[in-house]
PDB file of C-alpha atoms in Angstrom:
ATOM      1  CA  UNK A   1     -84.875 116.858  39.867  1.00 52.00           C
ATOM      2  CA  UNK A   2     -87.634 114.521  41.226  1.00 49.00           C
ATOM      3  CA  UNK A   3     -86.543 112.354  38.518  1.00 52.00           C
ATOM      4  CA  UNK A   4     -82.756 112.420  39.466  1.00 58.00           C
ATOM      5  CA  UNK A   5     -83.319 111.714  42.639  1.00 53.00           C
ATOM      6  CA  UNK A   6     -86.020 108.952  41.822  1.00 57.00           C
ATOM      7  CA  UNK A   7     -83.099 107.340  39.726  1.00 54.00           C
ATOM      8  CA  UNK A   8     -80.892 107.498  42.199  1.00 60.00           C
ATOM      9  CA  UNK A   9     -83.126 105.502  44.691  1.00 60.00           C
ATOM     10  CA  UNK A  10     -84.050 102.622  42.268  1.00 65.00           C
ATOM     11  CA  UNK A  11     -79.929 102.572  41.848  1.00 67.00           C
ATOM     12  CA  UNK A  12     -79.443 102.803  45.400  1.00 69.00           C
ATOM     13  CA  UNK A  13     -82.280  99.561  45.962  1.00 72.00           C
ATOM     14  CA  UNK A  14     -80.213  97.727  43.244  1.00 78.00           C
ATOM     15  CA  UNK A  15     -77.047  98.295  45.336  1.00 75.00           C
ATOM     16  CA  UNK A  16     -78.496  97.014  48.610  1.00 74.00           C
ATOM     17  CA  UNK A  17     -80.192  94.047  46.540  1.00 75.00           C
ATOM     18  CA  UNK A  18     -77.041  93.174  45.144  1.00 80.00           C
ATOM     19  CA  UNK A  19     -75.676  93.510  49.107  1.00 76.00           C
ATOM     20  CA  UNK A  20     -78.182  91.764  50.084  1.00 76.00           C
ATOM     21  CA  UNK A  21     -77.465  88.604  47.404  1.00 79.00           C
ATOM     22  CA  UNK A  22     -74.185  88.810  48.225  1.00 78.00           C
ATOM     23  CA  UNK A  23     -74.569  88.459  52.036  1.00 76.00           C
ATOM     24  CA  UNK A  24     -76.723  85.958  51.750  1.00 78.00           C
ATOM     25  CA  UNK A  25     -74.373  84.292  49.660  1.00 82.00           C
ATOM     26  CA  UNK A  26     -71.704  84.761  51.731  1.00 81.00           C
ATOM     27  CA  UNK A  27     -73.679  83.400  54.861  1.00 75.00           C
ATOM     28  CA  UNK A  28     -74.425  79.779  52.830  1.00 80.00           C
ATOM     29  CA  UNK A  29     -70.633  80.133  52.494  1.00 80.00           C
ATOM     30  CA  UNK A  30     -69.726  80.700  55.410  1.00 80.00           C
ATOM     31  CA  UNK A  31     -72.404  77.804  56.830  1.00 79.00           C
ATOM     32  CA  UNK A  32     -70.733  75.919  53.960  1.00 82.00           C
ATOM     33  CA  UNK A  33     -67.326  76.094  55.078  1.00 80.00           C
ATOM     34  CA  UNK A  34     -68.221  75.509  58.635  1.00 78.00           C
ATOM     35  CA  UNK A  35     -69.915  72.410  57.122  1.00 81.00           C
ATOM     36  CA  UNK A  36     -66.273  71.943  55.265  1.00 83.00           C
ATOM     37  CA  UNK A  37     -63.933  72.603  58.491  1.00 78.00           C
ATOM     38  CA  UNK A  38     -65.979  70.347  60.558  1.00 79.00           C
ATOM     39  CA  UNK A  39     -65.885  67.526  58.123  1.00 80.00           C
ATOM     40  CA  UNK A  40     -62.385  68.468  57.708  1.00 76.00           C
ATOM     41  CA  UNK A  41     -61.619  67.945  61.371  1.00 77.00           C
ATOM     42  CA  UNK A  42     -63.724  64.865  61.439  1.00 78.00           C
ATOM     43  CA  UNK A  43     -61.802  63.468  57.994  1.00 77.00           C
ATOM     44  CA  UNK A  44     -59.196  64.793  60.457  1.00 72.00           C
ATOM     45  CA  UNK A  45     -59.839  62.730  63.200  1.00 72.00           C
ATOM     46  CA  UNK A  46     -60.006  59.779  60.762  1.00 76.00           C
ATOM     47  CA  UNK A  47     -57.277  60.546  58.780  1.00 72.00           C
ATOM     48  CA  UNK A  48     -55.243  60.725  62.459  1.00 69.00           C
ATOM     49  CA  UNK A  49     -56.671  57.147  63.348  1.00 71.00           C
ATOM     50  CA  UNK A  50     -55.682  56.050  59.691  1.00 73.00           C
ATOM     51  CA  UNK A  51     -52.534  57.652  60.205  1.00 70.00           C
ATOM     52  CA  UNK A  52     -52.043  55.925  63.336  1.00 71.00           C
ATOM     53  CA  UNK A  53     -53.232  52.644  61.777  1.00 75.00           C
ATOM     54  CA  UNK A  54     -50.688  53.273  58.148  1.00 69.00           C
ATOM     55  CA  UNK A  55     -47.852  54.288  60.792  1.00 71.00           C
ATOM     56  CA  UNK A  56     -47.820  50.781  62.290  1.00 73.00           C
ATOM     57  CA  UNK A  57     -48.814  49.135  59.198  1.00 72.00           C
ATOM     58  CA  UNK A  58     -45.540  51.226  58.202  1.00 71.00           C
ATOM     59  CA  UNK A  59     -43.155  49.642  60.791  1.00 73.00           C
ATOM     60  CA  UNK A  60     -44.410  46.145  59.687  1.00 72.00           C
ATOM     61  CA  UNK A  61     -43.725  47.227  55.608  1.00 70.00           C
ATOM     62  CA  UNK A  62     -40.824  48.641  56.333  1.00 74.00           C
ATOM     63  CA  UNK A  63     -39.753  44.851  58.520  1.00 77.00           C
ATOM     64  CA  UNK A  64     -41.363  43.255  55.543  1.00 76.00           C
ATOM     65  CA  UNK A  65     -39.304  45.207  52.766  1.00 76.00           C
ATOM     66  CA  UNK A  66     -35.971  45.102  54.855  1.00 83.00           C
ATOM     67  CA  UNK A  67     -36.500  41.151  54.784  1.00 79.00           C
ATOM     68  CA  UNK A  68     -37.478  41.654  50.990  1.00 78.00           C
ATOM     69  CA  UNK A  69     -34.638  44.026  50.404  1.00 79.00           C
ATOM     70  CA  UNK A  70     -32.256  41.029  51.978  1.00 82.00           C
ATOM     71  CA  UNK A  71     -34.172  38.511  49.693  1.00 79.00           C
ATOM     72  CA  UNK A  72     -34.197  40.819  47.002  1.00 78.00           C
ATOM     73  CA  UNK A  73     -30.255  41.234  47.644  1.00 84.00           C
ATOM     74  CA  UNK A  74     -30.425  37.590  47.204  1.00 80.00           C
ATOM     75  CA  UNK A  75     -32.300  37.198  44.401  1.00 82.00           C
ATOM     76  CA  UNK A  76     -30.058  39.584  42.774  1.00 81.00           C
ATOM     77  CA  UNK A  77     -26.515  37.281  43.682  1.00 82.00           C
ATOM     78  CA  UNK A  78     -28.508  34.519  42.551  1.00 80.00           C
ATOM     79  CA  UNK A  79     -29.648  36.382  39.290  1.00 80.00           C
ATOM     80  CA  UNK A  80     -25.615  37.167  39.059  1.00 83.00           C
ATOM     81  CA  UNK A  81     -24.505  33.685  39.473  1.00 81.00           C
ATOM     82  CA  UNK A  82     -27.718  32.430  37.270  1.00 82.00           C
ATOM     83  CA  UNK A  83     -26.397  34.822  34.378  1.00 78.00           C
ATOM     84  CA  UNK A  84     -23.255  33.748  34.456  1.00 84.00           C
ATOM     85  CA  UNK A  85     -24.355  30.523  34.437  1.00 80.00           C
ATOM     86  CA  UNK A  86     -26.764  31.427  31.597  1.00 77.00           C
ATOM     87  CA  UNK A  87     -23.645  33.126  29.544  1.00 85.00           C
ATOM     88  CA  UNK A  88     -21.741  30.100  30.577  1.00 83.00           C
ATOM     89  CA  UNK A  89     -24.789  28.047  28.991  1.00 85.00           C
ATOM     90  CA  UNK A  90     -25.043  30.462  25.657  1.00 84.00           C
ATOM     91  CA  UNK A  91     -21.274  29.636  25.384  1.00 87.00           C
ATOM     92  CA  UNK A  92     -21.770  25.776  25.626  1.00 87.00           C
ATOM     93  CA  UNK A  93     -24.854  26.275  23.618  1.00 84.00           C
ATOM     94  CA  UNK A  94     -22.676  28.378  20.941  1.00 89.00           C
ATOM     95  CA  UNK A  95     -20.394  25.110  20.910  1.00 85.00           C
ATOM     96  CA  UNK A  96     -23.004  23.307  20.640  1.00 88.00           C
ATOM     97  CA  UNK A  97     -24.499  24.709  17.712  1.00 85.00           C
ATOM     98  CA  UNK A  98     -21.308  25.110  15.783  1.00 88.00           C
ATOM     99  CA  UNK A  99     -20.952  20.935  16.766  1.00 87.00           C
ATOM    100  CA  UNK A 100     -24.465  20.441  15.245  1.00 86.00           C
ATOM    101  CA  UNK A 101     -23.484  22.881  12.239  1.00 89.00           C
ATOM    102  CA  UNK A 102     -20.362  20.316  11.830  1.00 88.00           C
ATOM    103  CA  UNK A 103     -22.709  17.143  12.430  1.00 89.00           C
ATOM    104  CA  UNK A 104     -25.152  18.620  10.089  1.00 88.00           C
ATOM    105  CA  UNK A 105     -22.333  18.828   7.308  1.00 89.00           C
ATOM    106  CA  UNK A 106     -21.124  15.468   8.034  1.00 88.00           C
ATOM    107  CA  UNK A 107     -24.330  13.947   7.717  1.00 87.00           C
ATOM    108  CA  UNK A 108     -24.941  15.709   4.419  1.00 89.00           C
ATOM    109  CA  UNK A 109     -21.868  14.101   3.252  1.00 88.00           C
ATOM    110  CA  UNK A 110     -22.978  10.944   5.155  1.00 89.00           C
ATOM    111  CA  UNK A 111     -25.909  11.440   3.157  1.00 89.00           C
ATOM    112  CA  UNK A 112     -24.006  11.662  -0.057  1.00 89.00           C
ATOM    113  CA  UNK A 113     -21.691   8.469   0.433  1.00 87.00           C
ATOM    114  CA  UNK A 114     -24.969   6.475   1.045  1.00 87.00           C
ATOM    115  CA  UNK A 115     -26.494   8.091  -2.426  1.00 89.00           C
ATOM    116  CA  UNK A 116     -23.069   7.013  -3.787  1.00 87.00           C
ATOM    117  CA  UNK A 117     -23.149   3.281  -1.993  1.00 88.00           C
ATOM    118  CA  UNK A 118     -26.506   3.119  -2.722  1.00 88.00           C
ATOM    119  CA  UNK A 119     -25.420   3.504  -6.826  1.00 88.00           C
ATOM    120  CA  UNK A 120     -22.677   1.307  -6.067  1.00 87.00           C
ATOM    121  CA  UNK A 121     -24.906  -1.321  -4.392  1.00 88.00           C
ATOM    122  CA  UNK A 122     -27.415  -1.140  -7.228  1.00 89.00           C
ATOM    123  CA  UNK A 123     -24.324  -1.634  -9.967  1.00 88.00           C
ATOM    124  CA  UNK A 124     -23.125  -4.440  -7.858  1.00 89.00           C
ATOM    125  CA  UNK A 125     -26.406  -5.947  -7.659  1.00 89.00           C
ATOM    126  CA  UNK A 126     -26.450  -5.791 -11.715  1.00 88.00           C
ATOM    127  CA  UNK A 127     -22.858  -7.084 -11.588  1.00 86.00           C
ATOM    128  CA  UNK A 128     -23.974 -10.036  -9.294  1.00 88.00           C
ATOM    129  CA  UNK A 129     -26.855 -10.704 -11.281  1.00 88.00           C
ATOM    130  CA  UNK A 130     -24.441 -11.181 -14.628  1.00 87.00           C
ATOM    131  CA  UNK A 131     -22.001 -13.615 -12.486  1.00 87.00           C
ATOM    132  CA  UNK A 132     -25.496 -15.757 -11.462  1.00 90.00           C
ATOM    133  CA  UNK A 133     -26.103 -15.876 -15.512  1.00 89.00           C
ATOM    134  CA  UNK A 134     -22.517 -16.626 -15.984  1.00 88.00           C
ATOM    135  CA  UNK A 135     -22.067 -18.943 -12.943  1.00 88.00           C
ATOM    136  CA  UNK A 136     -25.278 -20.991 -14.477  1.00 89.00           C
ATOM    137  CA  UNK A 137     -23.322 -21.225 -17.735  1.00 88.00           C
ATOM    138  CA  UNK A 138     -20.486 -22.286 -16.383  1.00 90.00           C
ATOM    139  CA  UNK A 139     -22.577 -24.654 -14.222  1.00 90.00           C
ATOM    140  CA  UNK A 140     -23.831 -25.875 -17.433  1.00 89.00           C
ATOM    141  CA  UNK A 141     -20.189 -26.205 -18.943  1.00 89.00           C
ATOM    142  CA  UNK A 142     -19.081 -27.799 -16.060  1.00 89.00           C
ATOM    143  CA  UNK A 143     -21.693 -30.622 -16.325  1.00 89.00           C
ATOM    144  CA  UNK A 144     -20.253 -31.246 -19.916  1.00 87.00           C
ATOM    145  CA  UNK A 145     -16.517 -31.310 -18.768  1.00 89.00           C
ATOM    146  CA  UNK A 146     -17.789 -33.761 -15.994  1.00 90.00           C
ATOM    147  CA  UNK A 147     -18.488 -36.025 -19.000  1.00 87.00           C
ATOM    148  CA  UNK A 148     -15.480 -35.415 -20.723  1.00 89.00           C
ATOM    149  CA  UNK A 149     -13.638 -35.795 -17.801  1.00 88.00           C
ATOM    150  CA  UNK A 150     -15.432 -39.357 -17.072  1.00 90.00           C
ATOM    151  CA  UNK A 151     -14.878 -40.299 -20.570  1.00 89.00           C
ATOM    152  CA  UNK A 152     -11.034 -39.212 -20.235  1.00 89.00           C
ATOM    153  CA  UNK A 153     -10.620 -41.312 -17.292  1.00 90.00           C
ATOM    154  CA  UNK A 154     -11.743 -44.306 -18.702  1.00 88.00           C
ATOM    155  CA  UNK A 155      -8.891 -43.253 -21.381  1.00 88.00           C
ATOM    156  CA  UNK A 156      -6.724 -42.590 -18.277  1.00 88.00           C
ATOM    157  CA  UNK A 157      -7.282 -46.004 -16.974  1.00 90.00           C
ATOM    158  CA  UNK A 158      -6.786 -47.601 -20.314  1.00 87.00           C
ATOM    159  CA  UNK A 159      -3.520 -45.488 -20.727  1.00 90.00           C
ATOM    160  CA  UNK A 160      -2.112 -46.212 -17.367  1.00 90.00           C
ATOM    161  CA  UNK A 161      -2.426 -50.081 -18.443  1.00 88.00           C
ATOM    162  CA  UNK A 162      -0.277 -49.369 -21.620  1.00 89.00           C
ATOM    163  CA  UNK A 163       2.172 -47.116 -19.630  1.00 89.00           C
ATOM    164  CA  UNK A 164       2.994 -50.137 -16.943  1.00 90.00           C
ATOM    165  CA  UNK A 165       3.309 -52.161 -20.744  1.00 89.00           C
ATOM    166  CA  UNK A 166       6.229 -49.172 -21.411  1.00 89.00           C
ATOM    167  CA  UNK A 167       7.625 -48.800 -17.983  1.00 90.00           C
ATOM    168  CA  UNK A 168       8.585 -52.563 -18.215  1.00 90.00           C
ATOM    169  CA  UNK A 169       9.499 -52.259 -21.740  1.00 89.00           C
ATOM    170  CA  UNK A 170      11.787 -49.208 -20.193  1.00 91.00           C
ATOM    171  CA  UNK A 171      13.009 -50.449 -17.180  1.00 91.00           C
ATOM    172  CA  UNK A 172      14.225 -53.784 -19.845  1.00 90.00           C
ATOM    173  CA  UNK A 173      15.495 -51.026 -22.159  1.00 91.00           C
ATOM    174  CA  UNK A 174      17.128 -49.169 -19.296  1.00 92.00           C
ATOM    175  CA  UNK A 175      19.276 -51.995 -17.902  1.00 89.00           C
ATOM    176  CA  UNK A 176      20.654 -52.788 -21.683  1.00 89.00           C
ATOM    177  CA  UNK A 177      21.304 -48.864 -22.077  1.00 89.00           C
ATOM    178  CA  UNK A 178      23.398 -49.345 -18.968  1.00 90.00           C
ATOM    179  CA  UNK A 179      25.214 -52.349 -19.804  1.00 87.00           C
ATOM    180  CA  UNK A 180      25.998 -50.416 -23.488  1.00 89.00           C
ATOM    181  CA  UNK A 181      27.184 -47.159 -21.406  1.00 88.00           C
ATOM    182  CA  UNK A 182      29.542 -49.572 -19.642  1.00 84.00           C
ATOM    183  CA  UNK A 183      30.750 -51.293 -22.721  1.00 82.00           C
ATOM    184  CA  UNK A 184      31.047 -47.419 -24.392  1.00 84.00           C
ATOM    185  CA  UNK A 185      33.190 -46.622 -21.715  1.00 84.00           C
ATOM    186  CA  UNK A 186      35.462 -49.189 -21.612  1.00 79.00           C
ATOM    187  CA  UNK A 187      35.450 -48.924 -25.362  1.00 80.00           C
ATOM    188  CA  UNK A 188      36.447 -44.893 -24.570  1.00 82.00           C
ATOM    189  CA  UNK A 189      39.104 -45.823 -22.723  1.00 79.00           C
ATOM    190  CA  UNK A 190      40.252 -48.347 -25.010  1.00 76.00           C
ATOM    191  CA  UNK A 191      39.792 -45.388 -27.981  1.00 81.00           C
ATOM    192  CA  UNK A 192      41.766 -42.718 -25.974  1.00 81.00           C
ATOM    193  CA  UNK A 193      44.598 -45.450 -25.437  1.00 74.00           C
ATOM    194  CA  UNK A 194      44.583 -45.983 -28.732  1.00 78.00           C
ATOM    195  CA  UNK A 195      44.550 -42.120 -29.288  1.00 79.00           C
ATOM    196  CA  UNK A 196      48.032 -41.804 -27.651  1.00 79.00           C
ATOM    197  CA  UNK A 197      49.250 -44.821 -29.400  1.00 73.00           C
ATOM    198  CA  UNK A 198      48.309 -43.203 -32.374  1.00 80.00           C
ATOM    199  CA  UNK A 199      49.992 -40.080 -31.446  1.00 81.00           C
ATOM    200  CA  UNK A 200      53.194 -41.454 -30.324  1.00 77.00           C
ATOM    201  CA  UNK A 201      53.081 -43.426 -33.723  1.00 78.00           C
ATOM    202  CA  UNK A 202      52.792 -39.813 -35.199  1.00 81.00           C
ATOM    203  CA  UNK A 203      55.958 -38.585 -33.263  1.00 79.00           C
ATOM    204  CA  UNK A 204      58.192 -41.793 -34.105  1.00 80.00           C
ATOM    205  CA  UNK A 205      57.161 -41.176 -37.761  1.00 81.00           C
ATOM    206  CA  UNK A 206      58.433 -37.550 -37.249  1.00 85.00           C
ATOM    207  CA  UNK A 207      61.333 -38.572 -35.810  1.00 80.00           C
ATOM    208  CA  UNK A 208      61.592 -41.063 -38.472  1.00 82.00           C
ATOM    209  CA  UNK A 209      61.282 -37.883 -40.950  1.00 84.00           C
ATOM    210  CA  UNK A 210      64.040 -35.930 -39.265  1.00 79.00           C
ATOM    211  CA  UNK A 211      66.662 -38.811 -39.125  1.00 83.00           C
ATOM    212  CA  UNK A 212      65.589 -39.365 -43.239  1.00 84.00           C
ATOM    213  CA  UNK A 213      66.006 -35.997 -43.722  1.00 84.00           C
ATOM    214  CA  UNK A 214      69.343 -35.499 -42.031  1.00 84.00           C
ATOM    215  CA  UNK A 215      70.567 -38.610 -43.937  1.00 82.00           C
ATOM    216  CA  UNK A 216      69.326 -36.751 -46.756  1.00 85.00           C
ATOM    217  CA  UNK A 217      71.143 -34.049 -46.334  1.00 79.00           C
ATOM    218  CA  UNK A 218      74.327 -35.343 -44.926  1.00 80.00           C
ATOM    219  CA  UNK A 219      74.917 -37.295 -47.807  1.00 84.00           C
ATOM    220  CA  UNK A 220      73.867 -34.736 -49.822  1.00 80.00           C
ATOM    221  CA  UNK A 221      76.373 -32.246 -47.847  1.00 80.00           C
ATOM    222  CA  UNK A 222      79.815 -35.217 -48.649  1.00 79.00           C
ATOM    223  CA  UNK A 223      78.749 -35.212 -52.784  1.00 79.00           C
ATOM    224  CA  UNK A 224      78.667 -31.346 -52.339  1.00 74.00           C
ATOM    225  CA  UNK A 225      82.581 -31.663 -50.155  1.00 73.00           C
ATOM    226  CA  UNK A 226      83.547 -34.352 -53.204  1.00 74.00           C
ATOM    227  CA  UNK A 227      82.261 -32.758 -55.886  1.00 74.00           C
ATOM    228  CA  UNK A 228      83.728 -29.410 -55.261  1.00 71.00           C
ATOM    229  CA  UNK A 229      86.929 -29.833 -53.001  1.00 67.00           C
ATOM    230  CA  UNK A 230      87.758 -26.694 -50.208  1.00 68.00           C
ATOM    231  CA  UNK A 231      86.505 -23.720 -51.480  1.00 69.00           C
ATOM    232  CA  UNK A 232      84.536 -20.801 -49.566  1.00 71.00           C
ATOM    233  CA  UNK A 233      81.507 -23.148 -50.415  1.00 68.00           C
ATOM    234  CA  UNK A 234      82.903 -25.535 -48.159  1.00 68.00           C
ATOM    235  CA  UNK A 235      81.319 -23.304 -45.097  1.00 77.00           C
ATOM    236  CA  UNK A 236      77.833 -23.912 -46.629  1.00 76.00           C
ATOM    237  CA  UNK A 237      78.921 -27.804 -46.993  1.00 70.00           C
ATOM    238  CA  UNK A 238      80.119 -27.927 -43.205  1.00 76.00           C
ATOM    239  CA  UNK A 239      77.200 -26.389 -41.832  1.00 82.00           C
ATOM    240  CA  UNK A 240      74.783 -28.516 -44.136  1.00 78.00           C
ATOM    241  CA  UNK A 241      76.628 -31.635 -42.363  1.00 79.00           C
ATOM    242  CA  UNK A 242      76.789 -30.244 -39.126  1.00 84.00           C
ATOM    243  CA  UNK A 243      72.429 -28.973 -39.592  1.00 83.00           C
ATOM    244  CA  UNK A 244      72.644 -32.949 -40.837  1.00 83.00           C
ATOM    245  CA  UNK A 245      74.253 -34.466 -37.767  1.00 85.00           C
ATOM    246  CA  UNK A 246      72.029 -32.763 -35.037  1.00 85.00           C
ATOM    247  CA  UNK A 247      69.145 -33.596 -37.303  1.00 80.00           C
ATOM    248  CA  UNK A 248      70.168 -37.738 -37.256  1.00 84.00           C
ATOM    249  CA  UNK A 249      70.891 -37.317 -33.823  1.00 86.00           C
ATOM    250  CA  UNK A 250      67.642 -35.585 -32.478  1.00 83.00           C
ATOM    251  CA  UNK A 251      65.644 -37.758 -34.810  1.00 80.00           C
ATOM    252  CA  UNK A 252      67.478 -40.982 -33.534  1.00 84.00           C
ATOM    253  CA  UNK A 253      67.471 -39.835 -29.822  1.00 83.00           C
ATOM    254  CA  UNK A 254      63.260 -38.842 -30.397  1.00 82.00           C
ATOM    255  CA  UNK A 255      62.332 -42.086 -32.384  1.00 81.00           C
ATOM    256  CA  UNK A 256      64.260 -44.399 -29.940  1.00 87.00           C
ATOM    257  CA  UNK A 257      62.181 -42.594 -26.833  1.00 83.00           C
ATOM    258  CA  UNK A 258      58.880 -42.688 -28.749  1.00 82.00           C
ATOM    259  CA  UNK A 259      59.592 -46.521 -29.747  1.00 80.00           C
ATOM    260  CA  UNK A 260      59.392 -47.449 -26.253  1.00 82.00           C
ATOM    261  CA  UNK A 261      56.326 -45.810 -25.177  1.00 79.00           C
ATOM    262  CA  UNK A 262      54.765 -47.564 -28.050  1.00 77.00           C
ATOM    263  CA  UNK A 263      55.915 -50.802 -26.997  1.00 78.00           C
ATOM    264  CA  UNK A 264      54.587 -50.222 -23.448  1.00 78.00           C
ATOM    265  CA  UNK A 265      50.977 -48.435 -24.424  1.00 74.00           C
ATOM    266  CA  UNK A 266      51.143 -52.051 -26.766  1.00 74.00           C
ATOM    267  CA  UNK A 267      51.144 -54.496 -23.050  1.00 72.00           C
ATOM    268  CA  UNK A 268      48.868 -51.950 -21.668  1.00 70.00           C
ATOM    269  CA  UNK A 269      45.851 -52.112 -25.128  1.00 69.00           C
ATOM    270  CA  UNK A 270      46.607 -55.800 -25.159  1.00 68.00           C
ATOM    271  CA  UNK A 271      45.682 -56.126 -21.713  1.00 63.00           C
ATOM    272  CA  UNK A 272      42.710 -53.334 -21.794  1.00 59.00           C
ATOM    273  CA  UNK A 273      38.466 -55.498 -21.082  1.00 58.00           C
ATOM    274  CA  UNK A 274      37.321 -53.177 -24.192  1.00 53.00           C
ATOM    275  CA  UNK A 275      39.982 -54.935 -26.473  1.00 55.00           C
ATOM    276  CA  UNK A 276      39.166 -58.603 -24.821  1.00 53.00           C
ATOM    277  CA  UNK A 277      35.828 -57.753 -25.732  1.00 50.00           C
ATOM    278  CA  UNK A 278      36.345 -57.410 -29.644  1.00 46.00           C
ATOM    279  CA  UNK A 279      38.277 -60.241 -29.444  1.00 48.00           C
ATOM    280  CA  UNK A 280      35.532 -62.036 -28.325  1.00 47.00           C
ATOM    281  CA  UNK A 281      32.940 -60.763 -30.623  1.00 45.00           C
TER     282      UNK A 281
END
């Protein structure tokens, strides 16, 4: 019993220790948080004055971002109208790329015609250097024709002194060639007269022929008509006579008309220069 109840007080001393601890404890709380609230109020106090101070500092951010917020508003039409600008300048610089692209190609094939004139150059070089060679030979040839020609003038000269020898020899042989084409054409003339004399000698000695033959033939026709009287051969006799008769006449009528041209192409030969001429020689 005495030992219950001694238990019971040592638990009962524990319990008011532990009150004890804990009121104590909650005392330096208590002074704690009065220490808190009153540096609360004064952080209070402060945090008024600050408030005060951030409140007006407010008003002049809040002038200060409404003039930033109208700059800013700005800034941004001018960032509009500098990006357009800028995709206006990507476009130009697109263009301009694709032109550098195309001035790129054409001086690659720039590059390629001065490879190719550069070959060409060097070939015509080569080509130049074999005319030099060939325009010193022919320098060289030249130099002998320049003799040649020399000595062939002095030929020349010589020539040209034998030639004015034949030009007078020709001009003397020229004047007799014309005075023998004059004598050969009076001597034509005098040949075609003679031509139609001959010719109308040719027709009187056909007429001659047809006035013997129809004197051949008429007589021959009256020892037919003697020889065998009238008979039905008489017909053949009578036209043989009759054939005769227009033969004697035409020939007669022919020879008498060709006997006077004759006569007349005889005053005109005997009064013709090419015949006066043989008479002389």
């Amino acid at each position: 019993m005495q030992e219950t109840q001694g238990v019971s007080g040592r638990h009962s001393l524990t319990e008011l220790k532990t009150l004890l601890s804990r009121v104590a404890t909650t005392d330096e709380n208590l002074v704690q948080l009065a220490r808190t609230r009153n540096d609360v109020l004064r952080h209070s106090s402060e945090t008024g004055d600050t408030l005060l101070q951030f409140t007006s500092s407010t008003a002049g951010h809040t002038e200060r971002q409404t003039a930033m917020a109208q700059e800013r508003t700005a800034l941004t039409r001018e960032q509009t109208r500098l990006s357009t600008r800028s995709t206006e300048l990507a476009n130009i610089r697109t263009e301009l790329g694709r032109e550098r692209t195309t001035l790129a190609n054409q001086r690659t094939d720039l590059a390629v015609a001065r490879t190719d004139m550069a070959r060409r150059r060097t070939s015509l070089a080569e080509g130049r250097t074999g005319f030099a060679q060939m325009r010193t030979r022919l320098a060289e040839e030249r130099t002998g024709l320049a003799s040649n020609r020399t000595e062939l003038a002095r030929e020349r000269n010589r020539l040209a002194v034998d030639r004015t020898q034949f030009s007078v020899r020709r001009t003397d042989l020229a004047e007799e060639r014309n005075h023998l084409a004059v004598t050969r054409t009076v001597r034509a003339r005098a040949r075609t007269k003679l031509s139609w004399q001959r010719t109308e000698l040719a027709r009187e000695r056909t007429h001659l022929a047809f006035l013997r033959t129809g004197l051949s033939l008429l007589t021959l026709g009256i020892v037919f008509f003697r020889y065998f009287g009238v008979s039905w051969w008489s017909i053949f006799d009578v036209a043989l006579i009759l054939g005769s008769v227009f033969l004697i006449v035409q020939g007669a009528s022919g020879y008498w008309k060709t006997h006077r041209r004759v006569q007349a192409l005889e005053g005109l030969i005997s009064g013709d220069e090419g015949f006066r001429d043989l008479e002389t020689g």
